[in-house]
PDB file of C-alpha atoms in Angstrom:
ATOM      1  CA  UNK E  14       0.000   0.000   0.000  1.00  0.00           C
ATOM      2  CA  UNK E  15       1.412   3.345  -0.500  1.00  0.00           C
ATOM      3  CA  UNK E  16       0.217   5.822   2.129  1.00  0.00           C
ATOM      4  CA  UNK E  17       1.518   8.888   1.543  1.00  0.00           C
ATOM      5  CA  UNK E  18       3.330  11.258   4.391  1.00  0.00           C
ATOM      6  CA  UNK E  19       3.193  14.798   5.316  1.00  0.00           C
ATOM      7  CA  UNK E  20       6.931  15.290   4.160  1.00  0.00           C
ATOM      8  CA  UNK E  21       6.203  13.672   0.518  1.00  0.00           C
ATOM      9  CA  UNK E  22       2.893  16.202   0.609  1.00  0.00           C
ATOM     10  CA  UNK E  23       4.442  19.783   2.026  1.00  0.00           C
ATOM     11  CA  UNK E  24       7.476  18.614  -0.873  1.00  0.00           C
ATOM     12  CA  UNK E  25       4.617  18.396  -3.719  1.00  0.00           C
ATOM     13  CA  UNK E  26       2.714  21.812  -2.204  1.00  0.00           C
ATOM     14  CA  UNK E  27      -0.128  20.243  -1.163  1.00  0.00           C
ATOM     15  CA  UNK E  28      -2.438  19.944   2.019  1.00  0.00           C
ATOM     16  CA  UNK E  29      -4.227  17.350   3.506  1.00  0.00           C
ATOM     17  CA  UNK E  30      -8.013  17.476   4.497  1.00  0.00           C
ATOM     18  CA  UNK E  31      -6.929  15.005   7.140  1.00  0.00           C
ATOM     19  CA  UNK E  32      -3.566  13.859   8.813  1.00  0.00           C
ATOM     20  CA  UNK E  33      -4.173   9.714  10.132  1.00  0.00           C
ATOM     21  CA  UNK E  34      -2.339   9.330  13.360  1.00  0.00           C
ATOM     22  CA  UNK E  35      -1.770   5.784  13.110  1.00  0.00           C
ATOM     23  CA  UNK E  36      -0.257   5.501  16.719  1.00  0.00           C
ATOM     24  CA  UNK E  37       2.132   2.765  18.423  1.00  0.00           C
ATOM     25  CA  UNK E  38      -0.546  -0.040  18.295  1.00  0.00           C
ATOM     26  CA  UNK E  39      -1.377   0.356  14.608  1.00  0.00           C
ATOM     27  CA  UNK E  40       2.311   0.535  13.281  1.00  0.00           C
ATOM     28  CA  UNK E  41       4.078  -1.952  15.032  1.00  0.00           C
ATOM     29  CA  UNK E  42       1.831  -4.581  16.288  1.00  0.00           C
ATOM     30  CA  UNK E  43       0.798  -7.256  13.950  1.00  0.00           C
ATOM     31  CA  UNK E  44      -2.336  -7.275  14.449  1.00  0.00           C
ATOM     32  CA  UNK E  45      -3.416  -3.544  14.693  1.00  0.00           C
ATOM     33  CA  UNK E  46      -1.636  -3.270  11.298  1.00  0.00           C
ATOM     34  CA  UNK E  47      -4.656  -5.213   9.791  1.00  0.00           C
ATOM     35  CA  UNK E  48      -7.035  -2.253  11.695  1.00  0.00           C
ATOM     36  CA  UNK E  49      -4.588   0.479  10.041  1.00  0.00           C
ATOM     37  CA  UNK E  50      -4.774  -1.172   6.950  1.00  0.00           C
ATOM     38  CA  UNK E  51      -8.493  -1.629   6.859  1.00  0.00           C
ATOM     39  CA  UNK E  52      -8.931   2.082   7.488  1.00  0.00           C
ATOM     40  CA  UNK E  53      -6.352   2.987   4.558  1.00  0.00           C
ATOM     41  CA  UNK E  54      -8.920   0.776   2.492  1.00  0.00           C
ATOM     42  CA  UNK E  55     -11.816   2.836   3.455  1.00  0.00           C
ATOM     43  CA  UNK E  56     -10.151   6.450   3.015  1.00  0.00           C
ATOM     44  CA  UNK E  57      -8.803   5.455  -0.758  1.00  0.00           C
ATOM     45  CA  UNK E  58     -12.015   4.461  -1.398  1.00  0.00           C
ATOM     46  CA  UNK E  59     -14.152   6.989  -0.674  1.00  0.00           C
ATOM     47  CA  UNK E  60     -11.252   9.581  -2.497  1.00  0.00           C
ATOM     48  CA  UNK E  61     -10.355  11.447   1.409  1.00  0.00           C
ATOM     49  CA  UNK E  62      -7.020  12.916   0.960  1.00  0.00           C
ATOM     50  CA  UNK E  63      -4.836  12.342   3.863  1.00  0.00           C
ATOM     51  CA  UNK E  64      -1.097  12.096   5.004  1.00  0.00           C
ATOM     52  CA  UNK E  65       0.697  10.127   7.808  1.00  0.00           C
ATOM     53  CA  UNK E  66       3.300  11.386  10.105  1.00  0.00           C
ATOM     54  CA  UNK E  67       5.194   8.165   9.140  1.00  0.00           C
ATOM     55  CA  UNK E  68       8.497   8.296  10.650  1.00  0.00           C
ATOM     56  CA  UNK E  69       7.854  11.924  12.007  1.00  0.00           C
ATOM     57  CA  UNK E  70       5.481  10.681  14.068  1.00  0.00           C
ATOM     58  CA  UNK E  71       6.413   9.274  18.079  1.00  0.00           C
ATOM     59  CA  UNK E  72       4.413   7.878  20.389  1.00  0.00           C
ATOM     60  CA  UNK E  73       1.607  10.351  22.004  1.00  0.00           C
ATOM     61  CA  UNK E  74       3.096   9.952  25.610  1.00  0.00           C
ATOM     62  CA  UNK E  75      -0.179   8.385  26.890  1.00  0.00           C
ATOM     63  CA  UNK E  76       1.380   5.395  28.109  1.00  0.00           C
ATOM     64  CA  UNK E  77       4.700   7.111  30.017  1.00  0.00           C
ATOM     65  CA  UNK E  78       2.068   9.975  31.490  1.00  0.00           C
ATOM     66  CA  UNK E  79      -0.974   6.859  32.639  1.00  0.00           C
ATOM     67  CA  UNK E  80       2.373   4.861  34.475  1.00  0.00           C
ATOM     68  CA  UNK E  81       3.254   7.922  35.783  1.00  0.00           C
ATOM     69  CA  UNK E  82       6.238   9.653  33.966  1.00  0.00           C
ATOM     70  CA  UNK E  83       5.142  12.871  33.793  1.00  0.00           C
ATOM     71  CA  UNK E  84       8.283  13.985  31.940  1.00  0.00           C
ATOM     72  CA  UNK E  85       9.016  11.624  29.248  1.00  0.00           C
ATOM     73  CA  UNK E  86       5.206  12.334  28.550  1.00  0.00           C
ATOM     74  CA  UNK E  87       5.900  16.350  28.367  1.00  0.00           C
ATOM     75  CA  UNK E  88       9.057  15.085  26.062  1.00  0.00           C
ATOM     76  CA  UNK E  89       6.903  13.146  23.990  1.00  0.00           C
ATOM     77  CA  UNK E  90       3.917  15.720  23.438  1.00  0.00           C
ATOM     78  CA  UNK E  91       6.322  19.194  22.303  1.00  0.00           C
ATOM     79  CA  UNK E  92       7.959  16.903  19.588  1.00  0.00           C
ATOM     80  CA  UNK E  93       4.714  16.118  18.643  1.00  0.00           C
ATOM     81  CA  UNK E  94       3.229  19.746  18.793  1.00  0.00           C
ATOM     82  CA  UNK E  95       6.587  20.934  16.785  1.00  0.00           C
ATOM     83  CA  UNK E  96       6.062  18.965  13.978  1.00  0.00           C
ATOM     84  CA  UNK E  97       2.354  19.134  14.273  1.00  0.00           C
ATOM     85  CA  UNK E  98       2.380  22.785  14.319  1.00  0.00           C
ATOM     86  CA  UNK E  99       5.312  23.224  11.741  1.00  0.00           C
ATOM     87  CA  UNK E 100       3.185  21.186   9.108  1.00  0.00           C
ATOM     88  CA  UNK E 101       0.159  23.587  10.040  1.00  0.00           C
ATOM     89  CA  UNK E 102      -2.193  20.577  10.798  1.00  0.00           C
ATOM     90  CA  UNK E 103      -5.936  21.374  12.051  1.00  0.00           C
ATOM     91  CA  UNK E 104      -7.400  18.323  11.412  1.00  0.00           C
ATOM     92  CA  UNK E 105      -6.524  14.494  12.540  1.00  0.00           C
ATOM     93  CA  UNK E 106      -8.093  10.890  12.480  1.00  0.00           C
ATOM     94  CA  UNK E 107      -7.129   7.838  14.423  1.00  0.00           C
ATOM     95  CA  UNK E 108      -8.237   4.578  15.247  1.00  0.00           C
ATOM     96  CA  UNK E 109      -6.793   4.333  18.811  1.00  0.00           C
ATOM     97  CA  UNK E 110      -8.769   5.886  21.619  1.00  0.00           C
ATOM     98  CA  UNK E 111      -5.887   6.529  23.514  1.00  0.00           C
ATOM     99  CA  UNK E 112      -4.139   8.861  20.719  1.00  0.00           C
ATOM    100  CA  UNK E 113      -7.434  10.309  20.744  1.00  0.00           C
ATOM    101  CA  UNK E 114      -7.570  11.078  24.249  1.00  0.00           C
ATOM    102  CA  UNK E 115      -4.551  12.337  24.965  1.00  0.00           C
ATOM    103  CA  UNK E 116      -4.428  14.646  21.129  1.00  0.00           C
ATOM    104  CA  UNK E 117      -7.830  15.923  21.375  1.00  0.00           C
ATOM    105  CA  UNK E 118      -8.036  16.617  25.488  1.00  0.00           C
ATOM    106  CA  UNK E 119      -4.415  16.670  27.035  1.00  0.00           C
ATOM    107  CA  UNK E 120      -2.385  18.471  24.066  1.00  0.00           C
ATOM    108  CA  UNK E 121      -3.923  22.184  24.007  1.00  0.00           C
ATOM    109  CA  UNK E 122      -2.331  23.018  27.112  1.00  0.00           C
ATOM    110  CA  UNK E 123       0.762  22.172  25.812  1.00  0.00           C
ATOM    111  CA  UNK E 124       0.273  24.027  22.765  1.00  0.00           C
ATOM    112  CA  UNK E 125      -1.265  21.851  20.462  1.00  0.00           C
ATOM    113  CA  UNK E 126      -4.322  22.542  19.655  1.00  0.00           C
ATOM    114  CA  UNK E 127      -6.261  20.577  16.600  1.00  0.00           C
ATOM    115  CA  UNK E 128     -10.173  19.176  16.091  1.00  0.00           C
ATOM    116  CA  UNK E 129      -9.065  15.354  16.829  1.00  0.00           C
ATOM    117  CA  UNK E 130     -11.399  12.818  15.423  1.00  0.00           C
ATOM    118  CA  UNK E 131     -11.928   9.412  16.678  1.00  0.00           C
ATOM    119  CA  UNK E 132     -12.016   6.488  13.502  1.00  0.00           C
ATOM    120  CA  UNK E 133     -15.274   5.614  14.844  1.00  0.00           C
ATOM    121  CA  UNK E 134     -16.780   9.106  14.589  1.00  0.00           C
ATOM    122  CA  UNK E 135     -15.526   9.847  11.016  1.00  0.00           C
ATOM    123  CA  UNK E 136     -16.866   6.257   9.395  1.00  0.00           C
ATOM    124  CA  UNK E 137     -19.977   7.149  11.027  1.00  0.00           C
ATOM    125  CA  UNK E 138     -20.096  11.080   8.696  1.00  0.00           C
ATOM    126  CA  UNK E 139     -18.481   8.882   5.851  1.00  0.00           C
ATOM    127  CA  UNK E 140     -21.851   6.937   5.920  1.00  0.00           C
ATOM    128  CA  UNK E 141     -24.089   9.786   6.440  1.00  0.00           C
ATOM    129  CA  UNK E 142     -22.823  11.836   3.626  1.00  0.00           C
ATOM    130  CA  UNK E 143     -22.969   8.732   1.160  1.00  0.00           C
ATOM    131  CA  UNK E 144     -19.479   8.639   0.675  1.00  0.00           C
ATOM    132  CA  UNK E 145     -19.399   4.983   1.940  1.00  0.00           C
ATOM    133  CA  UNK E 146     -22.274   2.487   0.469  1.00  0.00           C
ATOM    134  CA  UNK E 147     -22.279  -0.715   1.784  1.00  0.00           C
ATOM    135  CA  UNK E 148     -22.606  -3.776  -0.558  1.00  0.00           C
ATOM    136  CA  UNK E 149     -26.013  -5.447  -0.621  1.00  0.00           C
ATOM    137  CA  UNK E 150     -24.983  -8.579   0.392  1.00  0.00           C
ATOM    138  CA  UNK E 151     -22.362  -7.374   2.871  1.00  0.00           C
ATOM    139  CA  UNK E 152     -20.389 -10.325   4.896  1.00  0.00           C
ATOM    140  CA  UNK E 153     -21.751  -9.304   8.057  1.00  0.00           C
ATOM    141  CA  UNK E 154     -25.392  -8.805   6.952  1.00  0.00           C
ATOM    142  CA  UNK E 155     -28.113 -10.162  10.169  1.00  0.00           C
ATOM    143  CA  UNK E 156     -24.956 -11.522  12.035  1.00  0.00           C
ATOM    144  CA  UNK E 157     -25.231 -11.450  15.551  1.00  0.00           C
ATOM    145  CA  UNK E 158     -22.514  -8.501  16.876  1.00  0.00           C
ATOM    146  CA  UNK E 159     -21.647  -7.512  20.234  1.00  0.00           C
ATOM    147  CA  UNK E 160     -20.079  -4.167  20.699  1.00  0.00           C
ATOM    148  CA  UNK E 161     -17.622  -3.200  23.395  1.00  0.00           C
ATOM    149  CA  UNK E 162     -17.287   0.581  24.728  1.00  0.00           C
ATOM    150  CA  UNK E 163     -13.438   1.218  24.832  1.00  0.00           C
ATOM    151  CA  UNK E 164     -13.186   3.494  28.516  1.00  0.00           C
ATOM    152  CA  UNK E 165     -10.984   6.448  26.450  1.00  0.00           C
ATOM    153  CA  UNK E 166     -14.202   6.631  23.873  1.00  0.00           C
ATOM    154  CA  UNK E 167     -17.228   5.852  26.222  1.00  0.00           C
ATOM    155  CA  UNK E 168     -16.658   7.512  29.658  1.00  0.00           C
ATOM    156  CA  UNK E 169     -13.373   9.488  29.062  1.00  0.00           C
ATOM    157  CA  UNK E 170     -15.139  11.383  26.143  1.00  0.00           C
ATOM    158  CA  UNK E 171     -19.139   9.923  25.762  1.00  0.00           C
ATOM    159  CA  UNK E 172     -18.981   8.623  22.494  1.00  0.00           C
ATOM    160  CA  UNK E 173     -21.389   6.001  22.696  1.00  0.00           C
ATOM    161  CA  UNK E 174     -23.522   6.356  19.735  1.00  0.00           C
ATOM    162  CA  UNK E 175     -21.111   6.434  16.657  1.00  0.00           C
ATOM    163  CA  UNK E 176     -19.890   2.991  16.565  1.00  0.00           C
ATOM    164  CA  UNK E 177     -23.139   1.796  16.784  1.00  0.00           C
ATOM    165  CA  UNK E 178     -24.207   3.594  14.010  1.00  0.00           C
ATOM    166  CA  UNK E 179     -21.862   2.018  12.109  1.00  0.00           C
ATOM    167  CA  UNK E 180     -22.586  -1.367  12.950  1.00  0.00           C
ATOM    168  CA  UNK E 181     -26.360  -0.466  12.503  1.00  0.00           C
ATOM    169  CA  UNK E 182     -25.220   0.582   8.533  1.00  0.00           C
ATOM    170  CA  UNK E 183     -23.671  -2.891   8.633  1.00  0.00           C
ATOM    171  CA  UNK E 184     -27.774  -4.517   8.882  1.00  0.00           C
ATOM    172  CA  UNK E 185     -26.194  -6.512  11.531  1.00  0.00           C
ATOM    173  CA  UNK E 186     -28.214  -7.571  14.649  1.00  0.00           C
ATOM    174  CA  UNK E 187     -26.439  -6.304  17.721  1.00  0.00           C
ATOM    175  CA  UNK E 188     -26.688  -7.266  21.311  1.00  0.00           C
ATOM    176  CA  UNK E 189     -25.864  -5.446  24.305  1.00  0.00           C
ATOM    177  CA  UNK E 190     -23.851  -7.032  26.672  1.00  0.00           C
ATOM    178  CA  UNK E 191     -25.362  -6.192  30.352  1.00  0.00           C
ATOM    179  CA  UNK E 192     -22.431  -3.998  31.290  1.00  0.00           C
ATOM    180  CA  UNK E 193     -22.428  -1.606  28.208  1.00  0.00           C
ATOM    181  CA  UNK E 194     -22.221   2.250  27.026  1.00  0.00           C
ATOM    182  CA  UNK E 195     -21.570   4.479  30.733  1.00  0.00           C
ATOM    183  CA  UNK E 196     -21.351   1.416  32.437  1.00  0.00           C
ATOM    184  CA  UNK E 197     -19.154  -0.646  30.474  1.00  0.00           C
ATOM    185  CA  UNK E 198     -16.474  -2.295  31.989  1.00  0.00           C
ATOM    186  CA  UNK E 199     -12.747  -2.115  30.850  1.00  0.00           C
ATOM    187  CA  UNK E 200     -10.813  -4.462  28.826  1.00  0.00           C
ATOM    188  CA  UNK E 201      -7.841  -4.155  31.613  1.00  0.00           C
ATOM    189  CA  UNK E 202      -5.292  -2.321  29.106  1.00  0.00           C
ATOM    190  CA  UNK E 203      -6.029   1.269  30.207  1.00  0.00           C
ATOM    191  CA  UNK E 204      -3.945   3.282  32.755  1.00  0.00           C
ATOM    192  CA  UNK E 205      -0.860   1.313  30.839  1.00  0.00           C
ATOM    193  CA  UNK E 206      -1.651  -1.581  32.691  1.00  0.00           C
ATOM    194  CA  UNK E 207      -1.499  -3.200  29.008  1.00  0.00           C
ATOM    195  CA  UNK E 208       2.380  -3.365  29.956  1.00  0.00           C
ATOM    196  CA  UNK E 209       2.587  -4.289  33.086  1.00  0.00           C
ATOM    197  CA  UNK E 210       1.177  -7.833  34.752  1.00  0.00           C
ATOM    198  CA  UNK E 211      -2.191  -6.954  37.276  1.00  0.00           C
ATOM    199  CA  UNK E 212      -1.028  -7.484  40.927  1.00  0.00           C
ATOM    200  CA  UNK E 213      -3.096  -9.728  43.187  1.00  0.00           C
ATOM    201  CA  UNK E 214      -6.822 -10.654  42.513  1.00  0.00           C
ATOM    202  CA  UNK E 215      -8.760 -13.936  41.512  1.00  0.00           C
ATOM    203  CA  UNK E 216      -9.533 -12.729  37.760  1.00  0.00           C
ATOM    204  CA  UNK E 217      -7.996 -11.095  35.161  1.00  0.00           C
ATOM    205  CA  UNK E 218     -10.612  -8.253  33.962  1.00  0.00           C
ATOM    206  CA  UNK E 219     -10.302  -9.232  30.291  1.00  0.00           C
ATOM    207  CA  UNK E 220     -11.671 -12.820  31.300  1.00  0.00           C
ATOM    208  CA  UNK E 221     -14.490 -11.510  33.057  1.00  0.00           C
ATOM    209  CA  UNK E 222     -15.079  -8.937  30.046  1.00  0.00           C
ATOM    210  CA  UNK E 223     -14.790 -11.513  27.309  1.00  0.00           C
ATOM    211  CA  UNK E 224     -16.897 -13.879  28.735  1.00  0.00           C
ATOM    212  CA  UNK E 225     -19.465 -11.400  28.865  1.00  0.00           C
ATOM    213  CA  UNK E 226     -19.270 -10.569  25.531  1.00  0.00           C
ATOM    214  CA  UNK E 227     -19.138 -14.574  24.804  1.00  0.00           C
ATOM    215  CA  UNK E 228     -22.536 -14.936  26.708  1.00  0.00           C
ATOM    216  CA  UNK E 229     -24.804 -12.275  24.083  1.00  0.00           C
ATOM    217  CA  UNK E 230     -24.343 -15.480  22.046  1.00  0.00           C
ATOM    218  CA  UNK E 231     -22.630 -13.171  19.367  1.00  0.00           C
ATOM    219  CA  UNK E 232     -20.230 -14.744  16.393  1.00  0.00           C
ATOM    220  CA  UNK E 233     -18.167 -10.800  16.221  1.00  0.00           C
ATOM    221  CA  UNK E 234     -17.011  -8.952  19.073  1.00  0.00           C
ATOM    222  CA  UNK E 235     -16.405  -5.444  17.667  1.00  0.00           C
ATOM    223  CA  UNK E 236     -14.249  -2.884  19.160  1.00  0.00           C
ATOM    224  CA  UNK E 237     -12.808   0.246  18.219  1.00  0.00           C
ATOM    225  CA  UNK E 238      -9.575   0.295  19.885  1.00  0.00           C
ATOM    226  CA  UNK E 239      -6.168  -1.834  19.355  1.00  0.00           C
ATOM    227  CA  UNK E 240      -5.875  -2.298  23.230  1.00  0.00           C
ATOM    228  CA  UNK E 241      -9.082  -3.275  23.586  1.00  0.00           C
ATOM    229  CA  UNK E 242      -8.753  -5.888  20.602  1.00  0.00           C
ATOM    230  CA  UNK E 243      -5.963  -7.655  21.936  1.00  0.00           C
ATOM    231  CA  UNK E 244      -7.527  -7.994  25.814  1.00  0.00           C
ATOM    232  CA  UNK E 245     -10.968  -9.087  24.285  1.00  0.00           C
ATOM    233  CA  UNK E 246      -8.633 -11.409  21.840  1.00  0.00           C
ATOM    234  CA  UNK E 247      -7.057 -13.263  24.490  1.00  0.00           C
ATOM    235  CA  UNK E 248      -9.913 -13.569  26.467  1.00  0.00           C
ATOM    236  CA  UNK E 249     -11.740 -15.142  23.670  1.00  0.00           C
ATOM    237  CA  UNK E 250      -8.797 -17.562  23.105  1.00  0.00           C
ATOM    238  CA  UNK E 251      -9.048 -18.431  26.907  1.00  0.00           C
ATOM    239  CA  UNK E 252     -11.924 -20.036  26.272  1.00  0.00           C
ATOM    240  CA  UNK E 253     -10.913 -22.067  23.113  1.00  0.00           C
ATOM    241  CA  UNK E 254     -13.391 -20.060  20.899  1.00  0.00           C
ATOM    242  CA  UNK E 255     -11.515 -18.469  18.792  1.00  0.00           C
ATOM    243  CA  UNK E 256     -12.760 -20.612  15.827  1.00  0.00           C
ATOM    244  CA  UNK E 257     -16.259 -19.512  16.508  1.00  0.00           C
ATOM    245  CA  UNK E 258     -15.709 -15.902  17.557  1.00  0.00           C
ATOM    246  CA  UNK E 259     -14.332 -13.568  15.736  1.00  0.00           C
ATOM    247  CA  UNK E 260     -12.473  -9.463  17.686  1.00  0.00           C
ATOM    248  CA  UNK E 261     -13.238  -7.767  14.965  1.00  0.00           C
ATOM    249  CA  UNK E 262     -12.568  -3.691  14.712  1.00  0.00           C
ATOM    250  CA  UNK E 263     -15.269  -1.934  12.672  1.00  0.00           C
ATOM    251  CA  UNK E 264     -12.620  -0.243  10.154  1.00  0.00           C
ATOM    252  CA  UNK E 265     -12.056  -3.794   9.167  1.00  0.00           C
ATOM    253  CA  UNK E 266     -15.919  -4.683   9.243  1.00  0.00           C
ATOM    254  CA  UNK E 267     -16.832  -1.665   7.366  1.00  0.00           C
ATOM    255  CA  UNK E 268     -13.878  -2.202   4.893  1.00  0.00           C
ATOM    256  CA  UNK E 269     -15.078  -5.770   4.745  1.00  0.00           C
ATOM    257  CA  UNK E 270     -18.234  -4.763   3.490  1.00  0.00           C
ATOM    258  CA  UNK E 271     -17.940  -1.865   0.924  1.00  0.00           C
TER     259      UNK E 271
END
């Protein structure tokens, strides 16, 4: 795929309507590739013209400031904001809830101020301006879905309604799990416990979180966040049904079915 960067763009005198911030997640794990790659898919295909950092780009800091390094956050965020600013962006996209978090809500008082846009909430305008038509026959069409509310979307920021949307464009049937929207229950990944192993207790959260997901009876978890993907994922895999259950983000189930 060629995905073309900010440096390649400002060198060619152009502007992008949108700058992707694919985040740590979606360049270097294997699997969140898949999720950056399935919304790469959906923004050729509707014609959105957009640039990447690329190499330009570090990680947002959320991590270092969540564990508690204040400083290497502050590090982090003012390269950011440099090369942010020096490329005169306004506008960004990304797929991780915890790049969106930290951009959209933690950045202007460092300087950085941009209108931040979570993955979720631009597929959702994408559909409602017709720029993305779902095929008639789309390979989710009446499946059963469960959804799960990533904490950085739902409570941190009350986006509750945009992913479902989505899905609801997809003609799929979803069920609620009975924690869901404000009172959801976390993967176990935020607060950068993703890198760290939990301390004492009887259960690991993404067990008890997966298995209610696995009780709605639904063939596709969807999720909207790479941390959330890869709790949910293992959880699934706990409970040797990963050949009947699919973690599924909804980049890939929209790209999936367009």
């Amino acid at each position: 795929m060629h995905v073309p960067t900010m440096a390649e763009m400002v060198a060619n005198g152009e502007q992008p309507e949108v700058l992707f911030w694919v985040g740590c997640a979606g360049s270097f794990d294997q699997r969140a590739q898949k999720i950056t790659k399935a919304f790469i898919t959906i923004l050729n295909k509707v014609g959105t013209k957009y640039a990447i950092l690329g190499k330009e780009e570090m990680c947002t800091g959320d991590p270092a400031r969540r564990s508690g390094n204040e400083f290497m956050f502050q590090m982090m965020a003012y390269q950011n904001i440099q090369i942010l600013n020096g490329y005169g962006i306004k506008k960004i996209v990304t797929a991780c809830p915890h790049c969106f978090n930290t951009l959209k809500n933690e950045y202007p008082e460092l300087g950085g101020t941009y209108e931040v846009i979570h993955h979720a909430t631009f597929i959702q305008q994408l559909i409602d301006d017709g720029k993305i038509i779902m095929t008639e026959d789309g390979a989710f069409k009446g499946k059963k879905i469960t959804y799960h509310d990533s904490c950085y979307l739902g409570r941190a920021n009350n986006i509750y309604e945009a992913p479902r949307k989505v899905l609801e464009a997809l003609d799929v049937a979803l069920v609620e799990m009975k924690r869901c929207k404000s009172n959801g229950l976390c993967c176990g990944a935020g607060g950068a416990q993703m890198f760290k192993e939990e301390e004492k207790g009887d259960t690991r959260i993404n067990l008890d979180r997966a298995n209610e997901a696995l009780e709605t009876g639904a063939s596709v978890i969807a999720a909207a966040c790479p941390f959330c993907n890869t709790m949910m994922t293992d959880g699934v895999k706990n409970s040797n049904k990963e050949d009947e259950v699919q973690v599924l983000d909804i980049a890939e189930l929209v790209a999936a079915s367009i």
